[in-house]
């Protein structure tokens, strides 16, 4: 039994998924799975139940992981006491943006993993705000629109968080390259009406469109998914589509998926989105946080500063 194995087990338990834990811990999923399996073999009992809906902790695993967390905290306390410092933590919570993931990978490569524990969380807007408010993340990445601005800004004010502007962005439709509408230069909601709408977060849909538009175009009952892989699979196999709010990073599009501008309705424009990051009010950003924002700016071709 090693400290690394214990760290992996804690990560899987907290993420509820081997896939998400591997991203959070920056280890390949096969390596993570193998390490946990080795520990389970040593213990003689399973720590996790793996189902199509995700990963849950077994009854015996609950008690084991509770003890493991205490042990790992003790380990960190010893480091702080005898080595002189505790490992630093840098975490980012964001909507599902490729540019944010890419910037985070750059930061992990730039700063030593021997000094920092890194974490990247992809969540809906309300959870991004909660993560920054409770200190789970140093920075949050989200956007404001005409439909969600008042609600988001009130929430930020309540939690004593500040929104910092990065850039303005447009609305896109995201679909597989083999979709029947993939050759279109732009798309309207009318053209999308016969196809399946897929999203991570139904609240996010409400930030795109007002209530009457949601009802008229039957956007209130989409297929909701919990991870990126499932979304891409459904987009491909169901001729589905989703909306992207925000600007595109260098690697946002792939060879198999494309983005197409969304046409505005006559009385309702879709192009008013303001991308930005949130931090705690009056809390000074440290070097690693500033470098992350600088990486985001560079990827999105926004004038910034040099880290």
PDB file of C-alpha atoms in Angstrom:
ATOM      1  CA  UNK A   1       0.000   0.000   0.000  1.00  0.00           C
ATOM      2  CA  UNK A   2       1.504   3.315  -1.075  1.00  0.00           C
ATOM      3  CA  UNK A   3       0.646   6.967  -0.501  1.00  0.00           C
ATOM      4  CA  UNK A   4       0.095   7.319  -4.229  1.00  0.00           C
ATOM      5  CA  UNK A   5      -2.508   4.544  -4.172  1.00  0.00           C
ATOM      6  CA  UNK A   6      -4.256   6.209  -1.266  1.00  0.00           C
ATOM      7  CA  UNK A   7      -4.284   9.521  -3.127  1.00  0.00           C
ATOM      8  CA  UNK A   8      -5.799   7.783  -6.163  1.00  0.00           C
ATOM      9  CA  UNK A   9      -8.507   6.123  -4.069  1.00  0.00           C
ATOM     10  CA  UNK A  10      -9.453   9.440  -2.470  1.00  0.00           C
ATOM     11  CA  UNK A  11      -9.603  11.028  -5.937  1.00  0.00           C
ATOM     12  CA  UNK A  12     -11.912   8.363  -7.365  1.00  0.00           C
ATOM     13  CA  UNK A  13     -14.202   8.575  -4.327  1.00  0.00           C
ATOM     14  CA  UNK A  14     -14.453  12.369  -4.553  1.00  0.00           C
ATOM     15  CA  UNK A  15     -14.995  12.421  -8.341  1.00  0.00           C
ATOM     16  CA  UNK A  16     -17.359   9.448  -8.520  1.00  0.00           C
ATOM     17  CA  UNK A  17     -15.658   8.345 -11.720  1.00  0.00           C
ATOM     18  CA  UNK A  18     -12.337   6.813 -12.752  1.00  0.00           C
ATOM     19  CA  UNK A  19     -12.372   8.955 -15.877  1.00  0.00           C
ATOM     20  CA  UNK A  20     -12.866  12.231 -13.998  1.00  0.00           C
ATOM     21  CA  UNK A  21     -10.351  11.212 -11.331  1.00  0.00           C
ATOM     22  CA  UNK A  22      -7.711  10.466 -13.963  1.00  0.00           C
ATOM     23  CA  UNK A  23      -8.174  13.985 -15.373  1.00  0.00           C
ATOM     24  CA  UNK A  24      -8.061  15.571 -11.936  1.00  0.00           C
ATOM     25  CA  UNK A  25      -4.960  13.631 -10.877  1.00  0.00           C
ATOM     26  CA  UNK A  26      -3.236  13.927 -14.283  1.00  0.00           C
ATOM     27  CA  UNK A  27      -2.679  10.199 -14.616  1.00  0.00           C
ATOM     28  CA  UNK A  28      -3.833   7.919 -17.429  1.00  0.00           C
ATOM     29  CA  UNK A  29      -7.028   6.031 -16.698  1.00  0.00           C
ATOM     30  CA  UNK A  30      -5.400   2.589 -17.258  1.00  0.00           C
ATOM     31  CA  UNK A  31      -2.670   3.449 -14.742  1.00  0.00           C
ATOM     32  CA  UNK A  32      -5.209   4.717 -12.232  1.00  0.00           C
ATOM     33  CA  UNK A  33      -7.437   1.655 -12.647  1.00  0.00           C
ATOM     34  CA  UNK A  34      -4.483  -0.721 -12.356  1.00  0.00           C
ATOM     35  CA  UNK A  35      -3.219   0.985  -9.200  1.00  0.00           C
ATOM     36  CA  UNK A  36      -6.638   0.807  -7.526  1.00  0.00           C
ATOM     37  CA  UNK A  37      -7.063  -2.843  -8.570  1.00  0.00           C
ATOM     38  CA  UNK A  38      -3.675  -3.680  -7.038  1.00  0.00           C
ATOM     39  CA  UNK A  39      -4.716  -2.037  -3.775  1.00  0.00           C
ATOM     40  CA  UNK A  40      -8.056  -3.896  -3.769  1.00  0.00           C
ATOM     41  CA  UNK A  41      -6.198  -7.182  -4.303  1.00  0.00           C
ATOM     42  CA  UNK A  42      -3.913  -6.386  -1.385  1.00  0.00           C
ATOM     43  CA  UNK A  43      -6.863  -5.494   0.837  1.00  0.00           C
ATOM     44  CA  UNK A  44      -8.950  -8.480  -0.212  1.00  0.00           C
ATOM     45  CA  UNK A  45     -12.129  -6.513  -0.866  1.00  0.00           C
ATOM     46  CA  UNK A  46     -13.513  -4.098  -3.453  1.00  0.00           C
ATOM     47  CA  UNK A  47     -13.473  -0.374  -2.782  1.00  0.00           C
ATOM     48  CA  UNK A  48     -15.737   0.661  -5.659  1.00  0.00           C
ATOM     49  CA  UNK A  49     -18.776  -0.527  -7.548  1.00  0.00           C
ATOM     50  CA  UNK A  50     -18.553   0.264 -11.247  1.00  0.00           C
ATOM     51  CA  UNK A  51     -21.838   0.724 -13.135  1.00  0.00           C
ATOM     52  CA  UNK A  52     -23.006   2.401 -16.327  1.00  0.00           C
ATOM     53  CA  UNK A  53     -24.049   5.380 -14.189  1.00  0.00           C
ATOM     54  CA  UNK A  54     -20.660   5.898 -12.616  1.00  0.00           C
ATOM     55  CA  UNK A  55     -18.597   4.675  -9.696  1.00  0.00           C
ATOM     56  CA  UNK A  56     -19.785   4.378  -6.099  1.00  0.00           C
ATOM     57  CA  UNK A  57     -17.920   3.404  -2.948  1.00  0.00           C
ATOM     58  CA  UNK A  58     -18.697  -0.027  -1.451  1.00  0.00           C
ATOM     59  CA  UNK A  59     -19.865  -0.393   2.153  1.00  0.00           C
ATOM     60  CA  UNK A  60     -16.417  -1.538   3.324  1.00  0.00           C
ATOM     61  CA  UNK A  61     -14.814   1.076   1.095  1.00  0.00           C
ATOM     62  CA  UNK A  62     -16.637   3.888   2.920  1.00  0.00           C
ATOM     63  CA  UNK A  63     -14.898   3.051   6.212  1.00  0.00           C
ATOM     64  CA  UNK A  64     -11.538   2.439   4.537  1.00  0.00           C
ATOM     65  CA  UNK A  65     -11.580   5.745   2.636  1.00  0.00           C
ATOM     66  CA  UNK A  66     -12.597   7.662   5.774  1.00  0.00           C
ATOM     67  CA  UNK A  67      -9.495   6.282   7.501  1.00  0.00           C
ATOM     68  CA  UNK A  68      -7.361   6.936   4.420  1.00  0.00           C
ATOM     69  CA  UNK A  69      -8.355  10.602   4.372  1.00  0.00           C
ATOM     70  CA  UNK A  70      -7.263  10.971   7.988  1.00  0.00           C
ATOM     71  CA  UNK A  71      -3.968   9.267   7.191  1.00  0.00           C
ATOM     72  CA  UNK A  72      -3.328  11.478   4.164  1.00  0.00           C
ATOM     73  CA  UNK A  73      -4.074  14.624   6.168  1.00  0.00           C
ATOM     74  CA  UNK A  74      -1.614  13.433   8.810  1.00  0.00           C
ATOM     75  CA  UNK A  75       0.978  12.919   6.079  1.00  0.00           C
ATOM     76  CA  UNK A  76       0.480  16.498   4.891  1.00  0.00           C
ATOM     77  CA  UNK A  77       0.692  17.767   8.490  1.00  0.00           C
ATOM     78  CA  UNK A  78       4.033  15.980   8.902  1.00  0.00           C
ATOM     79  CA  UNK A  79       5.313  17.542   5.693  1.00  0.00           C
ATOM     80  CA  UNK A  80       4.329  20.965   6.948  1.00  0.00           C
ATOM     81  CA  UNK A  81       5.876  20.384  10.370  1.00  0.00           C
ATOM     82  CA  UNK A  82       9.205  18.848   9.360  1.00  0.00           C
ATOM     83  CA  UNK A  83       9.776  19.967   5.776  1.00  0.00           C
ATOM     84  CA  UNK A  84       8.508  23.439   6.496  1.00  0.00           C
ATOM     85  CA  UNK A  85       5.621  23.724   4.075  1.00  0.00           C
ATOM     86  CA  UNK A  86       2.458  22.039   2.973  1.00  0.00           C
ATOM     87  CA  UNK A  87       1.904  21.275  -0.694  1.00  0.00           C
ATOM     88  CA  UNK A  88       0.141  24.153  -2.407  1.00  0.00           C
ATOM     89  CA  UNK A  89      -3.165  23.701  -4.189  1.00  0.00           C
ATOM     90  CA  UNK A  90      -4.215  25.220  -7.505  1.00  0.00           C
ATOM     91  CA  UNK A  91      -7.657  24.425  -8.815  1.00  0.00           C
ATOM     92  CA  UNK A  92      -9.844  25.830 -11.584  1.00  0.00           C
ATOM     93  CA  UNK A  93     -13.582  25.348 -12.105  1.00  0.00           C
ATOM     94  CA  UNK A  94     -14.974  26.107 -15.541  1.00  0.00           C
ATOM     95  CA  UNK A  95     -17.774  25.508 -17.963  1.00  0.00           C
ATOM     96  CA  UNK A  96     -16.979  22.982 -20.699  1.00  0.00           C
ATOM     97  CA  UNK A  97     -14.291  24.993 -22.508  1.00  0.00           C
ATOM     98  CA  UNK A  98     -11.394  23.418 -24.385  1.00  0.00           C
ATOM     99  CA  UNK A  99      -9.323  26.596 -24.084  1.00  0.00           C
ATOM    100  CA  UNK A 100      -9.563  26.442 -20.274  1.00  0.00           C
ATOM    101  CA  UNK A 101      -8.427  22.815 -20.254  1.00  0.00           C
ATOM    102  CA  UNK A 102      -5.526  23.643 -22.553  1.00  0.00           C
ATOM    103  CA  UNK A 103      -4.431  26.595 -20.405  1.00  0.00           C
ATOM    104  CA  UNK A 104      -4.581  24.414 -17.304  1.00  0.00           C
ATOM    105  CA  UNK A 105      -2.355  21.748 -18.883  1.00  0.00           C
ATOM    106  CA  UNK A 106       0.184  24.456 -19.698  1.00  0.00           C
ATOM    107  CA  UNK A 107       0.200  25.535 -16.043  1.00  0.00           C
ATOM    108  CA  UNK A 108       0.701  21.972 -14.809  1.00  0.00           C
ATOM    109  CA  UNK A 109       3.712  21.664 -17.100  1.00  0.00           C
ATOM    110  CA  UNK A 110       5.106  25.043 -16.017  1.00  0.00           C
ATOM    111  CA  UNK A 111       4.775  24.604 -12.249  1.00  0.00           C
ATOM    112  CA  UNK A 112       6.182  21.663 -10.330  1.00  0.00           C
ATOM    113  CA  UNK A 113       3.777  18.884  -9.365  1.00  0.00           C
ATOM    114  CA  UNK A 114       6.092  18.248  -6.411  1.00  0.00           C
ATOM    115  CA  UNK A 115       4.961  21.596  -4.983  1.00  0.00           C
ATOM    116  CA  UNK A 116       1.333  21.800  -6.145  1.00  0.00           C
ATOM    117  CA  UNK A 117      -1.726  19.598  -6.055  1.00  0.00           C
ATOM    118  CA  UNK A 118      -3.666  20.420  -9.240  1.00  0.00           C
ATOM    119  CA  UNK A 119      -7.363  20.081  -9.924  1.00  0.00           C
ATOM    120  CA  UNK A 120      -9.534  21.019 -12.918  1.00  0.00           C
ATOM    121  CA  UNK A 121     -13.320  20.787 -12.590  1.00  0.00           C
ATOM    122  CA  UNK A 122     -15.798  21.120 -15.461  1.00  0.00           C
ATOM    123  CA  UNK A 123     -19.190  22.082 -14.042  1.00  0.00           C
ATOM    124  CA  UNK A 124     -22.349  24.095 -14.616  1.00  0.00           C
ATOM    125  CA  UNK A 125     -22.290  27.812 -13.806  1.00  0.00           C
ATOM    126  CA  UNK A 126     -23.870  27.582 -10.339  1.00  0.00           C
ATOM    127  CA  UNK A 127     -21.296  24.974  -9.275  1.00  0.00           C
ATOM    128  CA  UNK A 128     -18.411  27.024 -10.702  1.00  0.00           C
ATOM    129  CA  UNK A 129     -19.548  29.912  -8.495  1.00  0.00           C
ATOM    130  CA  UNK A 130     -19.923  27.653  -5.452  1.00  0.00           C
ATOM    131  CA  UNK A 131     -16.432  26.177  -5.924  1.00  0.00           C
ATOM    132  CA  UNK A 132     -14.764  29.597  -5.938  1.00  0.00           C
ATOM    133  CA  UNK A 133     -16.920  30.846  -3.059  1.00  0.00           C
ATOM    134  CA  UNK A 134     -16.046  27.944  -0.761  1.00  0.00           C
ATOM    135  CA  UNK A 135     -12.388  27.875  -1.717  1.00  0.00           C
ATOM    136  CA  UNK A 136     -12.465  24.629  -3.695  1.00  0.00           C
ATOM    137  CA  UNK A 137     -11.121  26.544  -6.704  1.00  0.00           C
ATOM    138  CA  UNK A 138      -8.962  29.648  -7.040  1.00  0.00           C
ATOM    139  CA  UNK A 139     -10.532  30.734 -10.320  1.00  0.00           C
ATOM    140  CA  UNK A 140     -13.804  30.117 -12.136  1.00  0.00           C
ATOM    141  CA  UNK A 141     -14.439  30.535 -15.867  1.00  0.00           C
ATOM    142  CA  UNK A 142     -17.979  31.371 -17.045  1.00  0.00           C
ATOM    143  CA  UNK A 143     -19.941  33.803 -19.184  1.00  0.00           C
ATOM    144  CA  UNK A 144     -22.665  36.411 -18.881  1.00  0.00           C
ATOM    145  CA  UNK A 145     -25.531  36.849 -21.326  1.00  0.00           C
ATOM    146  CA  UNK A 146     -28.586  39.076 -21.533  1.00  0.00           C
ATOM    147  CA  UNK A 147     -30.625  36.223 -20.077  1.00  0.00           C
ATOM    148  CA  UNK A 148     -28.393  35.193 -17.171  1.00  0.00           C
ATOM    149  CA  UNK A 149     -26.524  38.399 -16.311  1.00  0.00           C
ATOM    150  CA  UNK A 150     -28.787  39.638 -13.514  1.00  0.00           C
ATOM    151  CA  UNK A 151     -28.980  36.225 -11.832  1.00  0.00           C
ATOM    152  CA  UNK A 152     -25.238  35.529 -12.109  1.00  0.00           C
ATOM    153  CA  UNK A 153     -24.164  38.964 -10.897  1.00  0.00           C
ATOM    154  CA  UNK A 154     -26.511  38.736  -7.908  1.00  0.00           C
ATOM    155  CA  UNK A 155     -25.071  35.337  -7.022  1.00  0.00           C
ATOM    156  CA  UNK A 156     -21.527  36.696  -7.314  1.00  0.00           C
ATOM    157  CA  UNK A 157     -22.421  39.627  -5.089  1.00  0.00           C
ATOM    158  CA  UNK A 158     -24.001  37.345  -2.490  1.00  0.00           C
ATOM    159  CA  UNK A 159     -20.862  35.193  -2.374  1.00  0.00           C
ATOM    160  CA  UNK A 160     -18.495  38.200  -2.480  1.00  0.00           C
ATOM    161  CA  UNK A 161     -16.974  37.279  -5.833  1.00  0.00           C
ATOM    162  CA  UNK A 162     -15.846  39.526  -8.692  1.00  0.00           C
ATOM    163  CA  UNK A 163     -16.316  38.945 -12.435  1.00  0.00           C
ATOM    164  CA  UNK A 164     -13.418  40.056 -14.656  1.00  0.00           C
ATOM    165  CA  UNK A 165     -14.028  40.550 -18.367  1.00  0.00           C
ATOM    166  CA  UNK A 166     -11.919  38.597 -20.860  1.00  0.00           C
ATOM    167  CA  UNK A 167     -13.679  38.953 -24.199  1.00  0.00           C
ATOM    168  CA  UNK A 168     -17.026  38.961 -25.961  1.00  0.00           C
ATOM    169  CA  UNK A 169     -18.197  35.909 -27.853  1.00  0.00           C
ATOM    170  CA  UNK A 170     -20.902  34.498 -30.097  1.00  0.00           C
ATOM    171  CA  UNK A 171     -23.298  31.562 -30.057  1.00  0.00           C
ATOM    172  CA  UNK A 172     -22.551  28.426 -32.099  1.00  0.00           C
ATOM    173  CA  UNK A 173     -24.201  25.122 -32.890  1.00  0.00           C
ATOM    174  CA  UNK A 174     -21.916  22.130 -32.280  1.00  0.00           C
ATOM    175  CA  UNK A 175     -22.493  18.867 -34.167  1.00  0.00           C
ATOM    176  CA  UNK A 176     -20.832  15.911 -35.881  1.00  0.00           C
ATOM    177  CA  UNK A 177     -19.406  16.504 -39.346  1.00  0.00           C
ATOM    178  CA  UNK A 178     -21.800  13.865 -40.766  1.00  0.00           C
ATOM    179  CA  UNK A 179     -24.889  15.627 -39.429  1.00  0.00           C
ATOM    180  CA  UNK A 180     -27.421  16.383 -42.213  1.00  0.00           C
ATOM    181  CA  UNK A 181     -27.011  20.123 -41.541  1.00  0.00           C
ATOM    182  CA  UNK A 182     -23.225  20.095 -41.308  1.00  0.00           C
ATOM    183  CA  UNK A 183     -22.702  21.844 -44.656  1.00  0.00           C
ATOM    184  CA  UNK A 184     -24.692  24.919 -43.643  1.00  0.00           C
ATOM    185  CA  UNK A 185     -22.817  28.194 -43.155  1.00  0.00           C
ATOM    186  CA  UNK A 186     -25.217  29.172 -40.346  1.00  0.00           C
ATOM    187  CA  UNK A 187     -28.220  27.576 -38.652  1.00  0.00           C
ATOM    188  CA  UNK A 188     -31.548  28.755 -37.290  1.00  0.00           C
ATOM    189  CA  UNK A 189     -33.609  27.247 -34.494  1.00  0.00           C
ATOM    190  CA  UNK A 190     -36.243  26.327 -37.082  1.00  0.00           C
ATOM    191  CA  UNK A 191     -33.715  24.203 -38.977  1.00  0.00           C
ATOM    192  CA  UNK A 192     -32.712  22.430 -35.765  1.00  0.00           C
ATOM    193  CA  UNK A 193     -36.269  21.648 -34.693  1.00  0.00           C
ATOM    194  CA  UNK A 194     -36.292  18.089 -36.106  1.00  0.00           C
ATOM    195  CA  UNK A 195     -33.061  17.051 -34.387  1.00  0.00           C
ATOM    196  CA  UNK A 196     -32.193  16.017 -30.843  1.00  0.00           C
ATOM    197  CA  UNK A 197     -30.882  18.705 -28.513  1.00  0.00           C
ATOM    198  CA  UNK A 198     -28.196  17.507 -26.035  1.00  0.00           C
ATOM    199  CA  UNK A 199     -26.699  19.460 -23.138  1.00  0.00           C
ATOM    200  CA  UNK A 200     -24.675  19.172 -19.957  1.00  0.00           C
ATOM    201  CA  UNK A 201     -26.846  21.606 -18.067  1.00  0.00           C
ATOM    202  CA  UNK A 202     -30.464  22.652 -18.585  1.00  0.00           C
ATOM    203  CA  UNK A 203     -29.804  25.868 -16.633  1.00  0.00           C
ATOM    204  CA  UNK A 204     -27.226  26.793 -19.255  1.00  0.00           C
ATOM    205  CA  UNK A 205     -29.911  26.620 -21.950  1.00  0.00           C
ATOM    206  CA  UNK A 206     -31.947  29.233 -20.095  1.00  0.00           C
ATOM    207  CA  UNK A 207     -29.012  31.608 -20.288  1.00  0.00           C
ATOM    208  CA  UNK A 208     -29.090  31.397 -24.082  1.00  0.00           C
ATOM    209  CA  UNK A 209     -32.773  32.062 -24.670  1.00  0.00           C
ATOM    210  CA  UNK A 210     -35.773  33.720 -22.985  1.00  0.00           C
ATOM    211  CA  UNK A 211     -38.616  31.537 -21.696  1.00  0.00           C
ATOM    212  CA  UNK A 212     -40.927  32.052 -24.693  1.00  0.00           C
ATOM    213  CA  UNK A 213     -38.199  30.948 -27.124  1.00  0.00           C
ATOM    214  CA  UNK A 214     -37.427  27.862 -25.016  1.00  0.00           C
ATOM    215  CA  UNK A 215     -41.081  26.826 -25.113  1.00  0.00           C
ATOM    216  CA  UNK A 216     -41.668  27.671 -28.761  1.00  0.00           C
ATOM    217  CA  UNK A 217     -38.713  25.607 -29.983  1.00  0.00           C
ATOM    218  CA  UNK A 218     -39.154  22.834 -27.384  1.00  0.00           C
ATOM    219  CA  UNK A 219     -35.724  23.300 -25.821  1.00  0.00           C
ATOM    220  CA  UNK A 220     -36.845  22.628 -22.243  1.00  0.00           C
ATOM    221  CA  UNK A 221     -36.574  18.826 -22.465  1.00  0.00           C
ATOM    222  CA  UNK A 222     -33.145  17.980 -23.900  1.00  0.00           C
ATOM    223  CA  UNK A 223     -31.142  14.840 -23.314  1.00  0.00           C
ATOM    224  CA  UNK A 224     -28.801  15.744 -20.435  1.00  0.00           C
ATOM    225  CA  UNK A 225     -25.403  14.111 -20.034  1.00  0.00           C
ATOM    226  CA  UNK A 226     -22.776  14.086 -17.295  1.00  0.00           C
ATOM    227  CA  UNK A 227     -19.535  13.946 -19.267  1.00  0.00           C
ATOM    228  CA  UNK A 228     -17.940  15.044 -22.505  1.00  0.00           C
ATOM    229  CA  UNK A 229     -17.480  11.538 -23.947  1.00  0.00           C
ATOM    230  CA  UNK A 230     -21.189  10.734 -23.652  1.00  0.00           C
ATOM    231  CA  UNK A 231     -22.129  14.037 -25.238  1.00  0.00           C
ATOM    232  CA  UNK A 232     -19.894  13.435 -28.268  1.00  0.00           C
ATOM    233  CA  UNK A 233     -21.209   9.895 -28.647  1.00  0.00           C
ATOM    234  CA  UNK A 234     -24.829  11.083 -28.700  1.00  0.00           C
ATOM    235  CA  UNK A 235     -24.081  13.975 -31.024  1.00  0.00           C
ATOM    236  CA  UNK A 236     -22.637  11.505 -33.498  1.00  0.00           C
ATOM    237  CA  UNK A 237     -25.099   8.627 -33.204  1.00  0.00           C
ATOM    238  CA  UNK A 238     -28.347  10.554 -32.739  1.00  0.00           C
ATOM    239  CA  UNK A 239     -27.627  13.346 -35.210  1.00  0.00           C
ATOM    240  CA  UNK A 240     -27.801  15.581 -32.168  1.00  0.00           C
ATOM    241  CA  UNK A 241     -26.638  19.119 -31.596  1.00  0.00           C
ATOM    242  CA  UNK A 242     -25.735  21.390 -28.720  1.00  0.00           C
ATOM    243  CA  UNK A 243     -24.972  25.061 -28.246  1.00  0.00           C
ATOM    244  CA  UNK A 244     -21.578  26.507 -27.414  1.00  0.00           C
ATOM    245  CA  UNK A 245     -21.442  29.683 -25.397  1.00  0.00           C
ATOM    246  CA  UNK A 246     -18.110  31.392 -25.688  1.00  0.00           C
ATOM    247  CA  UNK A 247     -15.109  31.713 -27.925  1.00  0.00           C
ATOM    248  CA  UNK A 248     -13.267  28.772 -29.390  1.00  0.00           C
ATOM    249  CA  UNK A 249      -9.806  27.721 -28.312  1.00  0.00           C
ATOM    250  CA  UNK A 250      -7.251  26.436 -30.768  1.00  0.00           C
ATOM    251  CA  UNK A 251      -8.301  22.823 -30.181  1.00  0.00           C
ATOM    252  CA  UNK A 252     -12.050  23.298 -29.581  1.00  0.00           C
ATOM    253  CA  UNK A 253     -13.017  21.817 -32.901  1.00  0.00           C
ATOM    254  CA  UNK A 254     -11.849  18.366 -33.949  1.00  0.00           C
ATOM    255  CA  UNK A 255     -11.746  16.525 -37.253  1.00  0.00           C
ATOM    256  CA  UNK A 256     -15.079  14.880 -36.410  1.00  0.00           C
ATOM    257  CA  UNK A 257     -17.047  17.778 -34.901  1.00  0.00           C
ATOM    258  CA  UNK A 258     -17.780  21.228 -36.241  1.00  0.00           C
ATOM    259  CA  UNK A 259     -19.155  24.566 -35.068  1.00  0.00           C
ATOM    260  CA  UNK A 260     -21.676  26.572 -37.065  1.00  0.00           C
ATOM    261  CA  UNK A 261     -22.860  30.119 -36.180  1.00  0.00           C
ATOM    262  CA  UNK A 262     -26.376  30.292 -34.763  1.00  0.00           C
ATOM    263  CA  UNK A 263     -28.681  32.684 -36.606  1.00  0.00           C
ATOM    264  CA  UNK A 264     -30.403  35.326 -34.515  1.00  0.00           C
ATOM    265  CA  UNK A 265     -34.163  35.527 -34.438  1.00  0.00           C
ATOM    266  CA  UNK A 266     -35.695  38.698 -35.786  1.00  0.00           C
ATOM    267  CA  UNK A 267     -36.486  40.127 -32.355  1.00  0.00           C
ATOM    268  CA  UNK A 268     -33.814  38.389 -30.312  1.00  0.00           C
ATOM    269  CA  UNK A 269     -30.063  38.465 -30.992  1.00  0.00           C
ATOM    270  CA  UNK A 270     -27.875  35.558 -29.816  1.00  0.00           C
ATOM    271  CA  UNK A 271     -24.468  37.174 -30.022  1.00  0.00           C
ATOM    272  CA  UNK A 272     -24.245  38.917 -26.663  1.00  0.00           C
ATOM    273  CA  UNK A 273     -22.004  36.802 -24.441  1.00  0.00           C
ATOM    274  CA  UNK A 274     -19.269  38.102 -22.178  1.00  0.00           C
ATOM    275  CA  UNK A 275     -16.600  35.601 -21.230  1.00  0.00           C
ATOM    276  CA  UNK A 276     -14.716  36.169 -18.002  1.00  0.00           C
ATOM    277  CA  UNK A 277     -13.228  34.724 -14.845  1.00  0.00           C
ATOM    278  CA  UNK A 278     -14.331  34.997 -11.222  1.00  0.00           C
ATOM    279  CA  UNK A 279     -12.252  35.283  -8.058  1.00  0.00           C
ATOM    280  CA  UNK A 280     -12.939  36.243  -4.458  1.00  0.00           C
ATOM    281  CA  UNK A 281     -13.398  39.969  -3.874  1.00  0.00           C
ATOM    282  CA  UNK A 282     -10.298  41.733  -2.533  1.00  0.00           C
ATOM    283  CA  UNK A 283      -8.233  38.548  -2.712  1.00  0.00           C
ATOM    284  CA  UNK A 284      -4.916  39.067  -4.495  1.00  0.00           C
ATOM    285  CA  UNK A 285      -4.166  36.528  -7.220  1.00  0.00           C
ATOM    286  CA  UNK A 286      -0.885  34.667  -6.812  1.00  0.00           C
ATOM    287  CA  UNK A 287       1.674  33.959  -9.533  1.00  0.00           C
ATOM    288  CA  UNK A 288       0.186  30.674 -10.706  1.00  0.00           C
ATOM    289  CA  UNK A 289      -3.322  32.138 -11.006  1.00  0.00           C
ATOM    290  CA  UNK A 290      -2.014  35.098 -12.999  1.00  0.00           C
ATOM    291  CA  UNK A 291      -0.113  32.737 -15.292  1.00  0.00           C
ATOM    292  CA  UNK A 292      -3.258  30.684 -15.884  1.00  0.00           C
ATOM    293  CA  UNK A 293      -5.226  33.762 -16.934  1.00  0.00           C
ATOM    294  CA  UNK A 294      -2.317  34.815 -19.128  1.00  0.00           C
ATOM    295  CA  UNK A 295      -2.410  31.396 -20.839  1.00  0.00           C
ATOM    296  CA  UNK A 296      -6.152  31.782 -21.430  1.00  0.00           C
ATOM    297  CA  UNK A 297      -5.584  35.215 -22.951  1.00  0.00           C
ATOM    298  CA  UNK A 298      -2.850  33.916 -25.250  1.00  0.00           C
ATOM    299  CA  UNK A 299      -4.903  30.928 -26.437  1.00  0.00           C
ATOM    300  CA  UNK A 300      -7.857  33.216 -27.176  1.00  0.00           C
ATOM    301  CA  UNK A 301      -5.630  35.877 -28.760  1.00  0.00           C
ATOM    302  CA  UNK A 302      -6.540  38.467 -26.124  1.00  0.00           C
ATOM    303  CA  UNK A 303      -4.002  41.133 -25.229  1.00  0.00           C
ATOM    304  CA  UNK A 304      -2.677  40.443 -21.758  1.00  0.00           C
ATOM    305  CA  UNK A 305       0.458  40.458 -19.717  1.00  0.00           C
ATOM    306  CA  UNK A 306       3.615  38.370 -19.661  1.00  0.00           C
ATOM    307  CA  UNK A 307       3.980  35.719 -16.962  1.00  0.00           C
TER     308      UNK A 307
END
